[in-house]
PDB file of C-alpha atoms and ligand atoms in Angstrom:
ATOM      1  CA  UNK A   1      75.364  59.839 -29.516  1.00 93.00           C
ATOM      2  CA  UNK A   2      74.417  56.573 -30.443  1.00 97.00           C
ATOM      3  CA  UNK A   3      70.645  55.528 -31.205  1.00 98.00           C
ATOM      4  CA  UNK A   4      70.035  51.591 -31.852  1.00 98.00           C
ATOM      5  CA  UNK A   5      66.698  50.322 -32.974  1.00 98.00           C
ATOM      6  CA  UNK A   6      66.406  46.177 -32.072  1.00 98.00           C
ATOM      7  CA  UNK A   7      63.716  45.056 -34.003  1.00 98.00           C
ATOM      8  CA  UNK A   8      63.958  41.446 -32.374  1.00 98.00           C
ATOM      9  CA  UNK A   9      61.405  39.319 -34.367  1.00 98.00           C
ATOM     10  CA  UNK A  10      59.677  41.649 -35.678  1.00 98.00           C
ATOM     11  CA  UNK A  11      58.916  43.360 -39.049  1.00 98.00           C
ATOM     12  CA  UNK A  12      59.106  41.890 -42.684  1.00 98.00           C
ATOM     13  CA  UNK A  13      61.838  42.840 -45.182  1.00 98.00           C
ATOM     14  CA  UNK A  14      58.987  45.311 -47.035  1.00 98.00           C
ATOM     15  CA  UNK A  15      58.291  46.799 -43.810  1.00 98.00           C
ATOM     16  CA  UNK A  16      61.969  47.322 -42.751  1.00 98.00           C
ATOM     17  CA  UNK A  17      62.707  49.018 -46.383  1.00 98.00           C
ATOM     18  CA  UNK A  18      59.910  51.336 -45.938  1.00 98.00           C
ATOM     19  CA  UNK A  19      61.012  52.215 -42.216  1.00 98.00           C
ATOM     20  CA  UNK A  20      64.503  53.241 -43.525  1.00 98.00           C
ATOM     21  CA  UNK A  21      62.834  54.965 -46.241  1.00 98.00           C
ATOM     22  CA  UNK A  22      60.949  57.149 -43.660  1.00 98.00           C
ATOM     23  CA  UNK A  23      63.490  57.208 -41.034  1.00 98.00           C
ATOM     24  CA  UNK A  24      66.100  58.723 -43.208  1.00 97.00           C
ATOM     25  CA  UNK A  25      63.740  62.027 -43.700  1.00 97.00           C
ATOM     26  CA  UNK A  26      65.618  63.566 -40.907  1.00 95.00           C
ATOM     27  CA  UNK A  27      69.334  64.268 -41.112  1.00 92.00           C
ATOM     28  CA  UNK A  28      71.728  62.197 -38.421  1.00 91.00           C
ATOM     29  CA  UNK A  29      74.052  64.806 -38.076  1.00 88.00           C
ATOM     30  CA  UNK A  30      76.136  63.961 -34.964  1.00 86.00           C
ATOM     31  CA  UNK A  31      74.415  61.011 -34.108  1.00 94.00           C
ATOM     32  CA  UNK A  32      75.179  57.478 -35.067  1.00 96.00           C
ATOM     33  CA  UNK A  33      71.971  55.394 -35.855  1.00 98.00           C
ATOM     34  CA  UNK A  34      71.757  51.390 -36.148  1.00 98.00           C
ATOM     35  CA  UNK A  35      68.800  49.302 -36.771  1.00 98.00           C
ATOM     36  CA  UNK A  36      68.740  45.685 -36.515  1.00 98.00           C
ATOM     37  CA  UNK A  37      66.481  43.673 -38.168  1.00 98.00           C
ATOM     38  CA  UNK A  38      65.372  39.914 -38.659  1.00 98.00           C
ATOM     39  CA  UNK A  39      67.671  38.336 -40.526  1.00 98.00           C
ATOM     40  CA  UNK A  40      65.048  37.811 -43.410  1.00 98.00           C
ATOM     41  CA  UNK A  41      64.829  41.476 -43.780  1.00 98.00           C
ATOM     42  CA  UNK A  42      68.508  41.980 -44.063  1.00 98.00           C
ATOM     43  CA  UNK A  43      69.468  44.255 -46.598  1.00 97.00           C
ATOM     44  CA  UNK A  44      72.383  46.667 -48.001  1.00 98.00           C
ATOM     45  CA  UNK A  45      72.335  49.875 -46.201  1.00 97.00           C
ATOM     46  CA  UNK A  46      74.727  51.632 -43.521  1.00 96.00           C
ATOM     47  CA  UNK A  47      72.709  51.651 -41.016  1.00 98.00           C
ATOM     48  CA  UNK A  48      71.829  47.973 -41.086  1.00 98.00           C
ATOM     49  CA  UNK A  49      73.590  45.291 -38.525  1.00 98.00           C
ATOM     50  CA  UNK A  50      72.290  41.629 -37.344  1.00 98.00           C
ATOM     51  CA  UNK A  51      71.066  40.603 -34.151  1.00 98.00           C
ATOM     52  CA  UNK A  52      73.300  37.524 -34.751  1.00 98.00           C
ATOM     53  CA  UNK A  53      75.168  35.579 -36.259  1.00 98.00           C
ATOM     54  CA  UNK A  54      77.476  32.210 -36.315  1.00 98.00           C
ATOM     55  CA  UNK A  55      81.083  32.163 -36.223  1.00 98.00           C
ATOM     56  CA  UNK A  56      81.971  30.902 -39.367  1.00 98.00           C
ATOM     57  CA  UNK A  57      82.213  31.715 -42.956  1.00 98.00           C
ATOM     58  CA  UNK A  58      79.567  28.926 -44.031  1.00 98.00           C
ATOM     59  CA  UNK A  59      78.909  25.223 -43.028  1.00 98.00           C
ATOM     60  CA  UNK A  60      76.416  22.696 -41.557  1.00 98.00           C
ATOM     61  CA  UNK A  61      74.925  24.785 -38.885  1.00 98.00           C
ATOM     62  CA  UNK A  62      71.271  24.423 -39.714  1.00 97.00           C
ATOM     63  CA  UNK A  63      69.053  27.483 -38.690  1.00 96.00           C
ATOM     64  CA  UNK A  64      72.070  29.833 -38.616  1.00 97.00           C
ATOM     65  CA  UNK A  65      73.654  32.536 -40.926  1.00 98.00           C
ATOM     66  CA  UNK A  66      77.335  33.649 -41.141  1.00 98.00           C
ATOM     67  CA  UNK A  67      79.982  35.782 -42.579  1.00 98.00           C
ATOM     68  CA  UNK A  68      78.800  34.790 -46.584  1.00 98.00           C
ATOM     69  CA  UNK A  69      74.851  35.760 -45.714  1.00 98.00           C
ATOM     70  CA  UNK A  70      76.027  38.930 -44.145  1.00 98.00           C
ATOM     71  CA  UNK A  71      78.934  40.189 -47.108  1.00 98.00           C
ATOM     72  CA  UNK A  72      76.151  39.598 -49.680  1.00 98.00           C
ATOM     73  CA  UNK A  73      74.161  42.287 -47.838  1.00 98.00           C
ATOM     74  CA  UNK A  74      77.594  44.105 -47.170  1.00 98.00           C
ATOM     75  CA  UNK A  75      76.551  43.968 -43.485  1.00 98.00           C
ATOM     76  CA  UNK A  76      79.484  44.973 -41.144  1.00 98.00           C
ATOM     77  CA  UNK A  77      77.663  45.079 -38.022  1.00 98.00           C
ATOM     78  CA  UNK A  78      76.649  42.652 -35.459  1.00 98.00           C
ATOM     79  CA  UNK A  79      74.518  42.695 -32.300  1.00 98.00           C
ATOM     80  CA  UNK A  80      76.135  40.008 -29.746  1.00 98.00           C
ATOM     81  CA  UNK A  81      75.410  38.513 -26.127  1.00 98.00           C
ATOM     82  CA  UNK A  82      72.016  39.983 -25.906  1.00 98.00           C
ATOM     83  CA  UNK A  83      70.125  38.384 -23.268  1.00 96.00           C
ATOM     84  CA  UNK A  84      67.225  36.948 -25.321  1.00 97.00           C
ATOM     85  CA  UNK A  85      70.410  35.289 -26.965  1.00 96.00           C
ATOM     86  CA  UNK A  86      71.767  33.916 -23.591  1.00 96.00           C
ATOM     87  CA  UNK A  87      68.234  32.623 -22.635  1.00 94.00           C
ATOM     88  CA  UNK A  88      68.225  30.607 -25.312  1.00 95.00           C
ATOM     89  CA  UNK A  89      71.507  28.824 -23.733  1.00 92.00           C
ATOM     90  CA  UNK A  90      74.191  30.551 -25.453  1.00 96.00           C
ATOM     91  CA  UNK A  91      77.218  30.083 -22.960  1.00 97.00           C
ATOM     92  CA  UNK A  92      79.487  32.611 -22.744  1.00 98.00           C
ATOM     93  CA  UNK A  93      82.470  30.594 -24.098  1.00 98.00           C
ATOM     94  CA  UNK A  94      80.237  30.624 -27.524  1.00 98.00           C
ATOM     95  CA  UNK A  95      79.329  34.389 -27.299  1.00 98.00           C
ATOM     96  CA  UNK A  96      83.274  34.862 -26.827  1.00 98.00           C
ATOM     97  CA  UNK A  97      83.637  32.910 -29.760  1.00 98.00           C
ATOM     98  CA  UNK A  98      81.549  34.713 -32.155  1.00 98.00           C
ATOM     99  CA  UNK A  99      83.247  38.045 -30.985  1.00 98.00           C
ATOM    100  CA  UNK A 100      86.210  36.973 -31.560  1.00 98.00           C
ATOM    101  CA  UNK A 101      85.210  35.663 -35.176  1.00 98.00           C
ATOM    102  CA  UNK A 102      83.311  39.030 -36.102  1.00 98.00           C
ATOM    103  CA  UNK A 103      86.591  41.295 -34.589  1.00 98.00           C
ATOM    104  CA  UNK A 104      88.707  39.144 -36.845  1.00 98.00           C
ATOM    105  CA  UNK A 105      86.429  40.550 -39.505  1.00 98.00           C
ATOM    106  CA  UNK A 106      86.320  43.881 -38.676  1.00 98.00           C
ATOM    107  CA  UNK A 107      82.963  44.324 -37.673  1.00 98.00           C
ATOM    108  CA  UNK A 108      80.967  46.372 -35.871  1.00 98.00           C
ATOM    109  CA  UNK A 109      80.240  44.703 -32.610  1.00 98.00           C
ATOM    110  CA  UNK A 110      77.396  45.717 -30.306  1.00 98.00           C
ATOM    111  CA  UNK A 111      77.717  43.837 -27.099  1.00 98.00           C
ATOM    112  CA  UNK A 112      75.352  43.125 -24.704  1.00 98.00           C
ATOM    113  CA  UNK A 113      75.732  42.876 -21.013  1.00 98.00           C
ATOM    114  CA  UNK A 114      73.435  43.166 -18.061  1.00 98.00           C
ATOM    115  CA  UNK A 115      71.696  41.457 -14.720  1.00 98.00           C
ATOM    116  CA  UNK A 116      69.031  39.474 -13.576  1.00 97.00           C
ATOM    117  CA  UNK A 117      66.694  40.904 -10.924  1.00 96.00           C
ATOM    118  CA  UNK A 118      67.691  38.774  -8.076  1.00 97.00           C
ATOM    119  CA  UNK A 119      71.594  39.672  -8.673  1.00 97.00           C
ATOM    120  CA  UNK A 120      70.764  43.614  -8.894  1.00 97.00           C
ATOM    121  CA  UNK A 121      68.968  43.215  -5.529  1.00 96.00           C
ATOM    122  CA  UNK A 122      72.465  41.906  -4.369  1.00 97.00           C
ATOM    123  CA  UNK A 123      73.445  45.409  -5.038  1.00 96.00           C
ATOM    124  CA  UNK A 124      75.942  47.464  -7.287  1.00 97.00           C
ATOM    125  CA  UNK A 125      78.939  45.374  -6.642  1.00 97.00           C
ATOM    126  CA  UNK A 126      77.028  41.762  -7.615  1.00 98.00           C
ATOM    127  CA  UNK A 127      75.654  43.504 -10.669  1.00 98.00           C
ATOM    128  CA  UNK A 128      79.272  44.444 -11.546  1.00 98.00           C
ATOM    129  CA  UNK A 129      80.693  41.142 -10.855  1.00 98.00           C
ATOM    130  CA  UNK A 130      78.224  39.737 -12.717  1.00 98.00           C
ATOM    131  CA  UNK A 131      78.901  41.662 -15.840  1.00 98.00           C
ATOM    132  CA  UNK A 132      82.389  40.907 -15.539  1.00 98.00           C
ATOM    133  CA  UNK A 133      81.598  37.661 -15.899  1.00 98.00           C
ATOM    134  CA  UNK A 134      80.208  38.442 -19.276  1.00 98.00           C
ATOM    135  CA  UNK A 135      82.868  40.132 -20.387  1.00 98.00           C
ATOM    136  CA  UNK A 136      85.027  36.777 -20.374  1.00 98.00           C
ATOM    137  CA  UNK A 137      86.679  36.315 -23.510  1.00 98.00           C
ATOM    138  CA  UNK A 138      85.891  39.696 -24.537  1.00 98.00           C
ATOM    139  CA  UNK A 139      88.580  42.102 -25.945  1.00 98.00           C
ATOM    140  CA  UNK A 140      87.295  45.232 -24.115  1.00 97.00           C
ATOM    141  CA  UNK A 141      90.147  47.365 -26.126  1.00 95.00           C
ATOM    142  CA  UNK A 142      88.601  46.556 -29.664  1.00 97.00           C
ATOM    143  CA  UNK A 143      88.135  49.876 -30.992  1.00 96.00           C
ATOM    144  CA  UNK A 144      85.043  48.899 -32.936  1.00 98.00           C
ATOM    145  CA  UNK A 145      83.157  47.549 -29.671  1.00 98.00           C
ATOM    146  CA  UNK A 146      80.047  49.400 -28.257  1.00 98.00           C
ATOM    147  CA  UNK A 147      78.760  47.968 -25.218  1.00 98.00           C
ATOM    148  CA  UNK A 148      74.971  48.211 -24.438  1.00 98.00           C
ATOM    149  CA  UNK A 149      73.945  48.009 -20.579  1.00 98.00           C
ATOM    150  CA  UNK A 150      71.053  46.041 -20.690  1.00 98.00           C
ATOM    151  CA  UNK A 151      69.846  45.064 -16.937  1.00 98.00           C
ATOM    152  CA  UNK A 152      67.264  41.666 -17.789  1.00 96.00           C
ATOM    153  CA  UNK A 153      64.654  43.061 -15.670  1.00 96.00           C
ATOM    154  CA  UNK A 154      63.919  46.392 -17.494  1.00 96.00           C
ATOM    155  CA  UNK A 155      63.846  45.069 -21.148  1.00 95.00           C
ATOM    156  CA  UNK A 156      60.556  44.544 -22.513  1.00 93.00           C
ATOM    157  CA  UNK A 157      58.745  45.498 -18.956  1.00 94.00           C
ATOM    158  CA  UNK A 158      57.977  48.829 -19.393  1.00 92.00           C
ATOM    159  CA  UNK A 159      59.924  49.782 -16.234  1.00 90.00           C
ATOM    160  CA  UNK A 160      63.432  50.830 -17.283  1.00 93.00           C
ATOM    161  CA  UNK A 161      66.526  51.106 -14.457  1.00 94.00           C
ATOM    162  CA  UNK A 162      66.513  54.370 -12.819  1.00 96.00           C
ATOM    163  CA  UNK A 163      68.752  57.105 -13.630  1.00 96.00           C
ATOM    164  CA  UNK A 164      70.675  56.751 -10.389  1.00 96.00           C
ATOM    165  CA  UNK A 165      71.243  52.816 -11.205  1.00 97.00           C
ATOM    166  CA  UNK A 166      72.196  53.825 -14.574  1.00 97.00           C
ATOM    167  CA  UNK A 167      74.442  56.281 -13.204  1.00 97.00           C
ATOM    168  CA  UNK A 168      75.921  54.301 -10.959  1.00 97.00           C
ATOM    169  CA  UNK A 169      76.295  51.099 -13.226  1.00 98.00           C
ATOM    170  CA  UNK A 170      78.030  53.123 -15.972  1.00 97.00           C
ATOM    171  CA  UNK A 171      80.270  54.930 -13.848  1.00 97.00           C
ATOM    172  CA  UNK A 172      81.690  51.048 -12.528  1.00 97.00           C
ATOM    173  CA  UNK A 173      81.732  50.382 -16.474  1.00 97.00           C
ATOM    174  CA  UNK A 174      83.997  53.231 -17.802  1.00 96.00           C
ATOM    175  CA  UNK A 175      86.573  51.841 -15.316  1.00 95.00           C
ATOM    176  CA  UNK A 176      86.263  48.847 -17.255  1.00 96.00           C
ATOM    177  CA  UNK A 177      86.430  50.309 -20.943  1.00 95.00           C
ATOM    178  CA  UNK A 178      86.819  53.236 -22.453  1.00 94.00           C
ATOM    179  CA  UNK A 179      84.193  52.029 -25.099  1.00 96.00           C
ATOM    180  CA  UNK A 180      80.842  53.839 -25.847  1.00 96.00           C
ATOM    181  CA  UNK A 181      78.371  52.591 -23.550  1.00 97.00           C
ATOM    182  CA  UNK A 182      74.884  52.266 -24.440  1.00 98.00           C
ATOM    183  CA  UNK A 183      71.855  51.767 -21.907  1.00 98.00           C
ATOM    184  CA  UNK A 184      68.641  49.734 -22.693  1.00 98.00           C
ATOM    185  CA  UNK A 185      65.653  48.407 -21.745  1.00 97.00           C
ATOM    186  CA  UNK A 186      62.583  50.175 -21.604  1.00 96.00           C
ATOM    187  CA  UNK A 187      63.670  53.774 -23.152  1.00 98.00           C
ATOM    188  CA  UNK A 188      60.874  55.375 -24.413  1.00 97.00           C
ATOM    189  CA  UNK A 189      59.909  59.080 -25.585  1.00 97.00           C
ATOM    190  CA  UNK A 190      59.192  59.734 -22.504  1.00 96.00           C
ATOM    191  CA  UNK A 191      62.486  59.053 -20.633  1.00 96.00           C
ATOM    192  CA  UNK A 192      65.534  59.106 -23.263  1.00 97.00           C
ATOM    193  CA  UNK A 193      66.245  62.930 -22.736  1.00 96.00           C
ATOM    194  CA  UNK A 194      66.501  61.900 -19.168  1.00 96.00           C
ATOM    195  CA  UNK A 195      68.570  58.837 -19.921  1.00 97.00           C
ATOM    196  CA  UNK A 196      71.115  60.686 -22.529  1.00 96.00           C
ATOM    197  CA  UNK A 197      71.949  63.304 -20.190  1.00 94.00           C
ATOM    198  CA  UNK A 198      73.454  60.658 -17.641  1.00 95.00           C
ATOM    199  CA  UNK A 199      77.012  61.096 -17.440  1.00 93.00           C
ATOM    200  CA  UNK A 200      78.760  57.892 -19.356  1.00 95.00           C
ATOM    201  CA  UNK A 201      76.150  57.072 -21.204  1.00 96.00           C
ATOM    202  CA  UNK A 202      76.420  57.507 -24.498  1.00 96.00           C
ATOM    203  CA  UNK A 203      73.856  56.129 -26.376  1.00 97.00           C
ATOM    204  CA  UNK A 204      70.771  53.936 -26.097  1.00 98.00           C
ATOM    205  CA  UNK A 205      69.568  50.707 -27.782  1.00 98.00           C
ATOM    206  CA  UNK A 206      65.360  50.767 -28.255  1.00 98.00           C
ATOM    207  CA  UNK A 207      63.770  47.517 -28.066  1.00 98.00           C
ATOM    208  CA  UNK A 208      59.747  48.000 -28.804  1.00 97.00           C
ATOM    209  CA  UNK A 209      59.713  51.862 -28.888  1.00 98.00           C
ATOM    210  CA  UNK A 210      61.969  51.834 -32.102  1.00 98.00           C
ATOM    211  CA  UNK A 211      59.250  50.084 -33.927  1.00 98.00           C
ATOM    212  CA  UNK A 212      57.360  52.963 -34.281  1.00 98.00           C
ATOM    213  CA  UNK A 213      59.324  54.984 -36.990  1.00 98.00           C
ATOM    214  CA  UNK A 214      58.139  58.015 -36.115  1.00 98.00           C
ATOM    215  CA  UNK A 215      59.113  57.713 -32.614  1.00 98.00           C
ATOM    216  CA  UNK A 216      62.463  56.438 -33.274  1.00 98.00           C
ATOM    217  CA  UNK A 217      62.537  59.621 -35.266  1.00 98.00           C
ATOM    218  CA  UNK A 218      61.862  61.980 -32.393  1.00 97.00           C
ATOM    219  CA  UNK A 219      64.392  59.775 -30.338  1.00 97.00           C
ATOM    220  CA  UNK A 220      67.323  60.565 -32.446  1.00 97.00           C
ATOM    221  CA  UNK A 221      66.228  64.179 -32.644  1.00 96.00           C
ATOM    222  CA  UNK A 222      66.202  64.424 -28.684  1.00 95.00           C
ATOM    223  CA  UNK A 223      69.757  62.763 -29.285  1.00 95.00           C
ATOM    224  CA  UNK A 224      70.867  65.035 -31.259  1.00 91.00           C
ATOM    225  CA  UNK A 225      69.625  68.093 -28.896  1.00 87.00           C
ATOM    226  CA  UNK A 226      70.992  66.432 -25.798  1.00 83.00           C
ATOM    227  CA  UNK A 227      74.578  66.291 -27.694  1.00 68.00           C
ATOM    228  CA  UNK A 228      74.488  69.862 -27.641  1.00 60.00           C
ATOM    229  CA  UNK A 229      73.516  70.091 -24.043  1.00 57.00           C
ATOM    230  CA  UNK A 230      75.984  67.917 -22.620  1.00 53.00           C
ATOM    231  CA  UNK A 231      79.135  69.176 -24.072  1.00 47.00           C
ATOM    232  CA  UNK A 232      81.223  67.447 -21.882  1.00 51.00           C
ATOM    233  CA  UNK A 233      79.704  63.989 -23.830  1.00 51.00           C
ATOM    234  CA  UNK A 234      82.545  62.589 -25.874  1.00 53.00           C
ATOM    235  CA  UNK A 235      82.013  63.051 -29.660  1.00 49.00           C
ATOM    236  CA  UNK A 236      81.544  59.790 -30.794  1.00 47.00           C
ATOM    237  CA  UNK A 237      81.773  60.040 -34.634  1.00 38.00           C
TER     238      UNK A 237
HETATM  239  P1  PGA B   1      63.413  47.063 -24.725  1.00 77.42           P
HETATM  240  O1  PGA B   1      64.319  46.136 -25.528  1.00 77.42           O
HETATM  241  O2  PGA B   1      63.320  48.599 -25.231  1.00 77.42           O
HETATM  242  O3  PGA B   1      62.070  46.444 -25.749  1.00 77.42           O
HETATM  243  O4  PGA B   1      63.440  47.224 -23.733  1.00 77.42           O
HETATM  244  C1  PGA B   1      65.497  46.416 -25.420  1.00 77.42           C
HETATM  245  C2  PGA B   1      66.222  46.143 -25.959  1.00 77.42           C
HETATM  246  O5  PGA B   1      66.231  44.369 -25.450  1.00 77.42           O
HETATM  247  O6  PGA B   1      67.418  45.848 -26.751  1.00 77.42           O
END
């Protein structure tokens, strides 16, 4: 199981350090845990990944950070393609460029895909076509790829996709890739168990609910329990 926290534009460096200290009081046996803080809170820690990165070592790219800045903190994990980045006009071509660059650097890549509500309303086939376009230029065979299915309409709304929607979508995604498949979009303490029990769900990407370290710790504990309940789930470690 993989349990990842996306802080988005929340928390300072001091708060992130305190968070990690608290988080590490539980053991992560059988669970892969990742934490994506804002750039200003990047620290050298095996749990940490960057929420975004420019596809270059360094250069004249105002407001961006690249490989050189990530290397300072020994960061080897990056989140790419999040819908909140796509809203900021990141094209598929540009995201694919980032993917290629960080793949070549051996990074673990959490790659986000997901459809807007108007596409979901048209049905599962349309959803998959939409997601396939988000896979353009992405090497689905990359061994350090983790895919997060995050329907745009479920992110930050408090309304997650239904278990049936997640199950059907992940089943289709499984036909396209053997990479671990996370679900993201309003994952909370009260729905994480049911979501993790769904076939082809290998973990979760959690936004708002991860901000409270006590809640996130409990989520990890639940993920550990599910692993034993769902013996057919692949061992991802
Ligand atoms: P949410 O965010 O848990 O607040 O819906 C998920 C995400 O955007 O990764």
